[in-house]
Amino acid sequence: MFNQIFSSKRRIFIVTLVVIFLLICIFSIFITLSRQGKLPVVFSIVPSSARITLENNTIGSGTQYLTAGSYKIKVEQPGFDSQEKTIVVTDKKKQNVVAVSLTPQSDDAKKWAEKNQKAYKDNETFGGLEAQENGQYFRSRFPIIEKLPYTDPYYKIAYRTNGDDIIITIDTDSPRYRYFAVQKIRELGFNPTDYTIDFKQFKNPLEVTHE
């Protein structure tokens, strides 16, 4: 009688272990398949409870898995200024990091920020890592930015990022020096036609001004 009870419990125990093992295997396979072709992206957000919207989908802070590409994100929390930014996820970076620290506006938010200065300080490390990875990525793709900004007494050549691309900016109000700036890009060893160029202070001579 005792042996039968013991044997029955032993079988139940073994079956339970097998079921748990199978569930773990199934879960592991599911996680692996769901992450296939995706890259880990670390979202470091302060406050950590802030809402993160990525292309109209809400995600959490911490590590998320995304396919390579450019994404628009918005981070918001009641009492704080919201922030929007475009991120680039790519296997060309050693790490994909997104760091956002929201600025408090309400009295309660300011009190929270005062008590959580360490969280803001720690997030500066992630912000520095994000800037470093982005800088290396864009420099490898667009060597011209190693030469920029270039400042002349009559014009300035700089750049800004635009998602996964860059836009060259030429700042001068003189058509003559806009031409010289474009020629300077050639002298630096780059083809201006390879880039989108934004001419600052440009005025259309055909535009009619109404007094």
PDB file of C-alpha atoms in Angstrom:
ATOM      1  CA  MET A   1       0.000   0.000   0.000  1.00  0.00           C
ATOM      2  CA  PHE A   2       2.738   2.423   1.047  1.00  0.00           C
ATOM      3  CA  ASN A   3       4.821   1.494  -1.994  1.00  0.00           C
ATOM      4  CA  GLN A   4       1.863   2.138  -4.293  1.00  0.00           C
ATOM      5  CA  ILE A   5       1.300   5.609  -2.805  1.00  0.00           C
ATOM      6  CA  PHE A   6       5.006   6.395  -3.004  1.00  0.00           C
ATOM      7  CA  SER A   7       5.161   5.177  -6.591  1.00  0.00           C
ATOM      8  CA  SER A   8       2.108   7.227  -7.527  1.00  0.00           C
ATOM      9  CA  LYS A   9       3.551  10.408  -5.988  1.00  0.00           C
ATOM     10  CA  ARG A  10       6.846   9.745  -7.674  1.00  0.00           C
ATOM     11  CA  ARG A  11       5.145   9.481 -11.061  1.00  0.00           C
ATOM     12  CA  ILE A  12       3.249  12.730 -10.417  1.00  0.00           C
ATOM     13  CA  PHE A  13       6.495  14.433  -9.422  1.00  0.00           C
ATOM     14  CA  ILE A  14       8.289  13.201 -12.539  1.00  0.00           C
ATOM     15  CA  VAL A  15       5.400  14.196 -14.804  1.00  0.00           C
ATOM     16  CA  THR A  16       5.330  17.640 -13.186  1.00  0.00           C
ATOM     17  CA  LEU A  17       9.069  18.086 -13.782  1.00  0.00           C
ATOM     18  CA  VAL A  18       8.691  16.996 -17.413  1.00  0.00           C
ATOM     19  CA  VAL A  19       5.810  19.448 -17.946  1.00  0.00           C
ATOM     20  CA  ILE A  20       7.789  22.309 -16.375  1.00  0.00           C
ATOM     21  CA  PHE A  21      10.815  21.448 -18.515  1.00  0.00           C
ATOM     22  CA  LEU A  22       8.694  21.393 -21.674  1.00  0.00           C
ATOM     23  CA  LEU A  23       7.094  24.725 -20.782  1.00  0.00           C
ATOM     24  CA  ILE A  24      10.532  26.268 -20.234  1.00  0.00           C
ATOM     25  CA  CYS A  25      11.692  24.894 -23.597  1.00  0.00           C
ATOM     26  CA  ILE A  26       8.593  26.207 -25.380  1.00  0.00           C
ATOM     27  CA  PHE A  27       9.001  29.632 -23.744  1.00  0.00           C
ATOM     28  CA  SER A  28      12.696  29.753 -24.683  1.00  0.00           C
ATOM     29  CA  ILE A  29      11.908  28.845 -28.288  1.00  0.00           C
ATOM     30  CA  PHE A  30       9.172  31.487 -28.405  1.00  0.00           C
ATOM     31  CA  ILE A  31      11.520  34.178 -27.045  1.00  0.00           C
ATOM     32  CA  THR A  32      14.261  33.160 -29.483  1.00  0.00           C
ATOM     33  CA  LEU A  33      11.907  33.260 -32.469  1.00  0.00           C
ATOM     34  CA  SER A  34      10.379  36.593 -31.403  1.00  0.00           C
ATOM     35  CA  ARG A  35      13.875  38.144 -31.240  1.00  0.00           C
ATOM     36  CA  GLN A  36      15.103  36.637 -34.490  1.00  0.00           C
ATOM     37  CA  GLY A  37      16.415  39.318 -36.824  1.00  0.00           C
ATOM     38  CA  LYS A  38      16.143  41.957 -34.101  1.00  0.00           C
ATOM     39  CA  LEU A  39      18.719  43.920 -32.128  1.00  0.00           C
ATOM     40  CA  PRO A  40      18.764  44.712 -28.397  1.00  0.00           C
ATOM     41  CA  VAL A  41      18.118  48.373 -27.633  1.00  0.00           C
ATOM     42  CA  VAL A  42      18.596  49.707 -24.103  1.00  0.00           C
ATOM     43  CA  PHE A  43      16.093  52.423 -23.147  1.00  0.00           C
ATOM     44  CA  SER A  44      17.359  54.318 -20.100  1.00  0.00           C
ATOM     45  CA  ILE A  45      14.623  56.736 -19.040  1.00  0.00           C
ATOM     46  CA  VAL A  46      14.245  59.093 -16.084  1.00  0.00           C
ATOM     47  CA  PRO A  47      11.713  58.843 -14.543  1.00  0.00           C
ATOM     48  CA  SER A  48      11.623  55.104 -15.293  1.00  0.00           C
ATOM     49  CA  SER A  49       7.812  55.160 -15.062  1.00  0.00           C
ATOM     50  CA  ALA A  50       7.546  57.553 -18.031  1.00  0.00           C
ATOM     51  CA  ARG A  51       5.478  56.469 -21.019  1.00  0.00           C
ATOM     52  CA  ILE A  52       7.554  55.616 -24.097  1.00  0.00           C
ATOM     53  CA  THR A  53       5.779  55.700 -27.450  1.00  0.00           C
ATOM     54  CA  LEU A  54       7.672  54.186 -30.372  1.00  0.00           C
ATOM     55  CA  GLU A  55       5.953  54.654 -33.735  1.00  0.00           C
ATOM     56  CA  ASN A  56       2.536  54.767 -32.006  1.00  0.00           C
ATOM     57  CA  ASN A  57       3.296  51.664 -29.901  1.00  0.00           C
ATOM     58  CA  THR A  58       3.867  51.863 -26.152  1.00  0.00           C
ATOM     59  CA  ILE A  59       6.981  50.090 -24.893  1.00  0.00           C
ATOM     60  CA  GLY A  60       8.733  49.820 -21.545  1.00  0.00           C
ATOM     61  CA  SER A  61      12.136  51.004 -20.400  1.00  0.00           C
ATOM     62  CA  GLY A  62      15.028  48.556 -20.204  1.00  0.00           C
ATOM     63  CA  THR A  63      16.073  46.294 -23.071  1.00  0.00           C
ATOM     64  CA  GLN A  64      13.746  46.006 -26.061  1.00  0.00           C
ATOM     65  CA  TYR A  65      14.345  44.094 -29.294  1.00  0.00           C
ATOM     66  CA  LEU A  66      13.800  45.985 -32.548  1.00  0.00           C
ATOM     67  CA  THR A  67      14.545  45.416 -36.198  1.00  0.00           C
ATOM     68  CA  ALA A  68      17.189  47.672 -37.725  1.00  0.00           C
ATOM     69  CA  GLY A  69      15.862  51.022 -38.899  1.00  0.00           C
ATOM     70  CA  SER A  70      14.955  54.556 -37.922  1.00  0.00           C
ATOM     71  CA  TYR A  71      12.251  55.179 -35.310  1.00  0.00           C
ATOM     72  CA  LYS A  72      10.532  58.188 -33.789  1.00  0.00           C
ATOM     73  CA  ILE A  73       9.986  58.004 -30.046  1.00  0.00           C
ATOM     74  CA  LYS A  74       8.168  60.204 -27.559  1.00  0.00           C
ATOM     75  CA  VAL A  75       8.746  60.100 -23.809  1.00  0.00           C
ATOM     76  CA  GLU A  76       6.221  61.718 -21.492  1.00  0.00           C
ATOM     77  CA  GLN A  77       5.273  61.834 -17.831  1.00  0.00           C
ATOM     78  CA  PRO A  78       2.727  64.090 -16.086  1.00  0.00           C
ATOM     79  CA  GLY A  79       4.467  67.097 -14.556  1.00  0.00           C
ATOM     80  CA  PHE A  80       7.508  66.835 -16.853  1.00  0.00           C
ATOM     81  CA  ASP A  81       8.388  68.260 -20.258  1.00  0.00           C
ATOM     82  CA  SER A  82       7.918  65.582 -22.917  1.00  0.00           C
ATOM     83  CA  GLN A  83      10.724  64.769 -25.345  1.00  0.00           C
ATOM     84  CA  GLU A  84      10.683  63.502 -28.913  1.00  0.00           C
ATOM     85  CA  LYS A  85      13.654  62.178 -30.836  1.00  0.00           C
ATOM     86  CA  THR A  86      14.564  59.981 -33.767  1.00  0.00           C
ATOM     87  CA  ILE A  87      16.710  56.940 -33.044  1.00  0.00           C
ATOM     88  CA  VAL A  88      18.669  54.723 -35.407  1.00  0.00           C
ATOM     89  CA  VAL A  89      18.893  51.004 -34.630  1.00  0.00           C
ATOM     90  CA  THR A  90      21.703  49.253 -36.481  1.00  0.00           C
ATOM     91  CA  ASP A  91      24.167  46.396 -36.121  1.00  0.00           C
ATOM     92  CA  LYS A  92      26.894  48.883 -37.072  1.00  0.00           C
ATOM     93  CA  LYS A  93      26.841  50.124 -33.466  1.00  0.00           C
ATOM     94  CA  LYS A  94      28.461  48.143 -30.668  1.00  0.00           C
ATOM     95  CA  GLN A  95      25.458  49.014 -28.510  1.00  0.00           C
ATOM     96  CA  ASN A  96      22.127  50.632 -29.307  1.00  0.00           C
ATOM     97  CA  VAL A  97      21.355  52.945 -26.407  1.00  0.00           C
ATOM     98  CA  VAL A  98      18.572  55.503 -25.956  1.00  0.00           C
ATOM     99  CA  ALA A  99      18.869  57.817 -22.953  1.00  0.00           C
ATOM    100  CA  VAL A 100      16.222  60.382 -22.018  1.00  0.00           C
ATOM    101  CA  SER A 101      15.997  62.471 -18.857  1.00  0.00           C
ATOM    102  CA  LEU A 102      12.799  64.492 -18.591  1.00  0.00           C
ATOM    103  CA  THR A 103      12.880  68.024 -17.159  1.00  0.00           C
ATOM    104  CA  PRO A 104      10.458  68.577 -14.249  1.00  0.00           C
ATOM    105  CA  GLN A 105       7.913  71.398 -14.519  1.00  0.00           C
ATOM    106  CA  SER A 106       5.306  70.968 -11.779  1.00  0.00           C
ATOM    107  CA  ASP A 107       6.144  71.417  -8.093  1.00  0.00           C
ATOM    108  CA  ASP A 108       5.629  67.706  -7.421  1.00  0.00           C
ATOM    109  CA  ALA A 109       7.860  66.771 -10.348  1.00  0.00           C
ATOM    110  CA  LYS A 110      10.571  69.140  -9.113  1.00  0.00           C
ATOM    111  CA  LYS A 111      10.412  67.581  -5.644  1.00  0.00           C
ATOM    112  CA  TRP A 112      10.701  64.119  -7.199  1.00  0.00           C
ATOM    113  CA  ALA A 113      13.680  65.204  -9.290  1.00  0.00           C
ATOM    114  CA  GLU A 114      15.369  66.712  -6.239  1.00  0.00           C
ATOM    115  CA  LYS A 115      15.045  63.412  -4.381  1.00  0.00           C
ATOM    116  CA  ASN A 116      16.257  61.401  -7.389  1.00  0.00           C
ATOM    117  CA  GLN A 117      19.363  63.308  -8.437  1.00  0.00           C
ATOM    118  CA  LYS A 118      21.295  60.034  -8.507  1.00  0.00           C
ATOM    119  CA  ALA A 119      18.983  58.661 -11.214  1.00  0.00           C
ATOM    120  CA  TYR A 120      19.670  61.733 -13.361  1.00  0.00           C
ATOM    121  CA  LYS A 121      23.394  61.477 -12.681  1.00  0.00           C
ATOM    122  CA  ASP A 122      23.489  57.772 -13.566  1.00  0.00           C
ATOM    123  CA  ASN A 123      21.569  58.445 -16.773  1.00  0.00           C
ATOM    124  CA  GLU A 124      24.294  60.846 -17.894  1.00  0.00           C
ATOM    125  CA  THR A 125      26.478  57.762 -18.366  1.00  0.00           C
ATOM    126  CA  PHE A 126      23.938  56.262 -20.768  1.00  0.00           C
ATOM    127  CA  GLY A 127      23.591  59.618 -22.516  1.00  0.00           C
ATOM    128  CA  GLY A 128      27.341  59.756 -23.037  1.00  0.00           C
ATOM    129  CA  LEU A 129      27.351  56.203 -24.365  1.00  0.00           C
ATOM    130  CA  GLU A 130      24.497  57.018 -26.756  1.00  0.00           C
ATOM    131  CA  ALA A 131      26.329  60.097 -28.057  1.00  0.00           C
ATOM    132  CA  GLN A 132      29.546  58.119 -28.494  1.00  0.00           C
ATOM    133  CA  GLU A 133      27.874  55.281 -30.405  1.00  0.00           C
ATOM    134  CA  ASN A 134      25.909  57.683 -32.612  1.00  0.00           C
ATOM    135  CA  GLY A 135      29.017  59.741 -33.321  1.00  0.00           C
ATOM    136  CA  GLN A 136      31.081  56.723 -34.352  1.00  0.00           C
ATOM    137  CA  TYR A 137      28.231  55.390 -36.490  1.00  0.00           C
ATOM    138  CA  PHE A 138      27.710  58.635 -38.408  1.00  0.00           C
ATOM    139  CA  ARG A 139      31.460  59.243 -38.802  1.00  0.00           C
ATOM    140  CA  SER A 140      31.874  55.796 -40.339  1.00  0.00           C
ATOM    141  CA  ARG A 141      29.004  56.436 -42.760  1.00  0.00           C
ATOM    142  CA  PHE A 142      29.737  60.086 -43.505  1.00  0.00           C
ATOM    143  CA  PRO A 143      33.474  60.856 -43.257  1.00  0.00           C
ATOM    144  CA  ILE A 144      32.781  64.481 -44.186  1.00  0.00           C
ATOM    145  CA  ILE A 145      31.612  65.250 -40.666  1.00  0.00           C
ATOM    146  CA  GLU A 146      35.198  64.796 -39.453  1.00  0.00           C
ATOM    147  CA  LYS A 147      35.899  68.049 -41.324  1.00  0.00           C
ATOM    148  CA  LEU A 148      32.882  69.914 -39.978  1.00  0.00           C
ATOM    149  CA  PRO A 149      32.050  72.466 -38.849  1.00  0.00           C
ATOM    150  CA  TYR A 150      34.173  74.510 -41.250  1.00  0.00           C
ATOM    151  CA  THR A 151      34.140  78.235 -40.564  1.00  0.00           C
ATOM    152  CA  ASP A 152      35.212  80.912 -43.033  1.00  0.00           C
ATOM    153  CA  PRO A 153      34.953  84.666 -42.388  1.00  0.00           C
ATOM    154  CA  TYR A 154      32.081  84.768 -44.902  1.00  0.00           C
ATOM    155  CA  TYR A 155      30.305  81.434 -44.468  1.00  0.00           C
ATOM    156  CA  LYS A 156      29.991  78.368 -42.265  1.00  0.00           C
ATOM    157  CA  ILE A 157      29.558  74.729 -43.302  1.00  0.00           C
ATOM    158  CA  ALA A 158      28.060  72.381 -40.707  1.00  0.00           C
ATOM    159  CA  TYR A 159      25.674  69.440 -40.577  1.00  0.00           C
ATOM    160  CA  ARG A 160      22.708  68.043 -38.697  1.00  0.00           C
ATOM    161  CA  THR A 161      21.404  64.512 -38.465  1.00  0.00           C
ATOM    162  CA  ASN A 162      18.122  63.568 -40.072  1.00  0.00           C
ATOM    163  CA  GLY A 163      17.145  60.071 -38.987  1.00  0.00           C
ATOM    164  CA  ASP A 164      19.641  57.718 -40.606  1.00  0.00           C
ATOM    165  CA  ASP A 165      21.051  60.489 -42.820  1.00  0.00           C
ATOM    166  CA  ILE A 166      22.762  63.869 -42.506  1.00  0.00           C
ATOM    167  CA  ILE A 167      22.007  67.278 -44.001  1.00  0.00           C
ATOM    168  CA  ILE A 168      24.857  69.642 -44.820  1.00  0.00           C
ATOM    169  CA  THR A 169      24.098  73.247 -43.830  1.00  0.00           C
ATOM    170  CA  ILE A 170      25.696  76.289 -45.445  1.00  0.00           C
ATOM    171  CA  ASP A 171      25.137  79.525 -43.555  1.00  0.00           C
ATOM    172  CA  THR A 172      25.645  82.782 -45.487  1.00  0.00           C
ATOM    173  CA  ASP A 173      23.395  85.427 -46.997  1.00  0.00           C
ATOM    174  CA  SER A 174      25.614  85.849 -50.065  1.00  0.00           C
ATOM    175  CA  PRO A 175      24.952  83.846 -53.272  1.00  0.00           C
ATOM    176  CA  ARG A 176      28.624  84.298 -54.118  1.00  0.00           C
ATOM    177  CA  TYR A 177      29.820  82.741 -50.872  1.00  0.00           C
ATOM    178  CA  ARG A 178      27.250  79.952 -51.113  1.00  0.00           C
ATOM    179  CA  TYR A 179      29.063  79.017 -54.331  1.00  0.00           C
ATOM    180  CA  PHE A 180      32.453  79.236 -52.591  1.00  0.00           C
ATOM    181  CA  ALA A 181      31.138  77.046 -49.745  1.00  0.00           C
ATOM    182  CA  VAL A 182      30.036  74.346 -52.187  1.00  0.00           C
ATOM    183  CA  GLN A 183      33.462  74.521 -53.832  1.00  0.00           C
ATOM    184  CA  LYS A 184      35.079  74.163 -50.404  1.00  0.00           C
ATOM    185  CA  ILE A 185      33.204  70.874 -49.943  1.00  0.00           C
ATOM    186  CA  ARG A 186      34.856  69.689 -53.156  1.00  0.00           C
ATOM    187  CA  GLU A 187      38.259  70.900 -51.912  1.00  0.00           C
ATOM    188  CA  LEU A 188      37.767  68.865 -48.744  1.00  0.00           C
ATOM    189  CA  GLY A 189      37.510  65.800 -50.989  1.00  0.00           C
ATOM    190  CA  PHE A 190      33.761  65.239 -51.103  1.00  0.00           C
ATOM    191  CA  ASN A 191      31.114  65.483 -53.809  1.00  0.00           C
ATOM    192  CA  PRO A 192      28.403  67.990 -52.815  1.00  0.00           C
ATOM    193  CA  THR A 193      25.855  66.147 -54.969  1.00  0.00           C
ATOM    194  CA  ASP A 194      26.127  63.170 -52.600  1.00  0.00           C
ATOM    195  CA  TYR A 195      24.443  65.180 -49.850  1.00  0.00           C
ATOM    196  CA  THR A 196      21.297  67.127 -49.159  1.00  0.00           C
ATOM    197  CA  ILE A 197      22.363  70.742 -48.638  1.00  0.00           C
ATOM    198  CA  ASP A 198      20.339  73.267 -46.660  1.00  0.00           C
ATOM    199  CA  PHE A 199      21.267  76.863 -47.524  1.00  0.00           C
ATOM    200  CA  LYS A 200      20.624  79.032 -44.486  1.00  0.00           C
ATOM    201  CA  GLN A 201      19.515  82.652 -45.043  1.00  0.00           C
ATOM    202  CA  PHE A 202      18.552  81.783 -48.611  1.00  0.00           C
ATOM    203  CA  LYS A 203      16.094  84.206 -50.167  1.00  0.00           C
ATOM    204  CA  ASN A 204      14.278  83.421 -53.374  1.00  0.00           C
ATOM    205  CA  PRO A 205      14.933  86.371 -55.746  1.00  0.00           C
ATOM    206  CA  LEU A 206      11.658  85.616 -57.555  1.00  0.00           C
ATOM    207  CA  GLU A 207       9.593  85.756 -54.385  1.00  0.00           C
ATOM    208  CA  VAL A 208       7.255  88.738 -54.271  1.00  0.00           C
ATOM    209  CA  THR A 209       7.288  90.662 -51.016  1.00  0.00           C
ATOM    210  CA  HIS A 210       4.041  92.303 -50.001  1.00  0.00           C
ATOM    211  CA  GLU A 211       4.370  95.432 -47.922  1.00  0.00           C
TER     212      GLU A 211
END
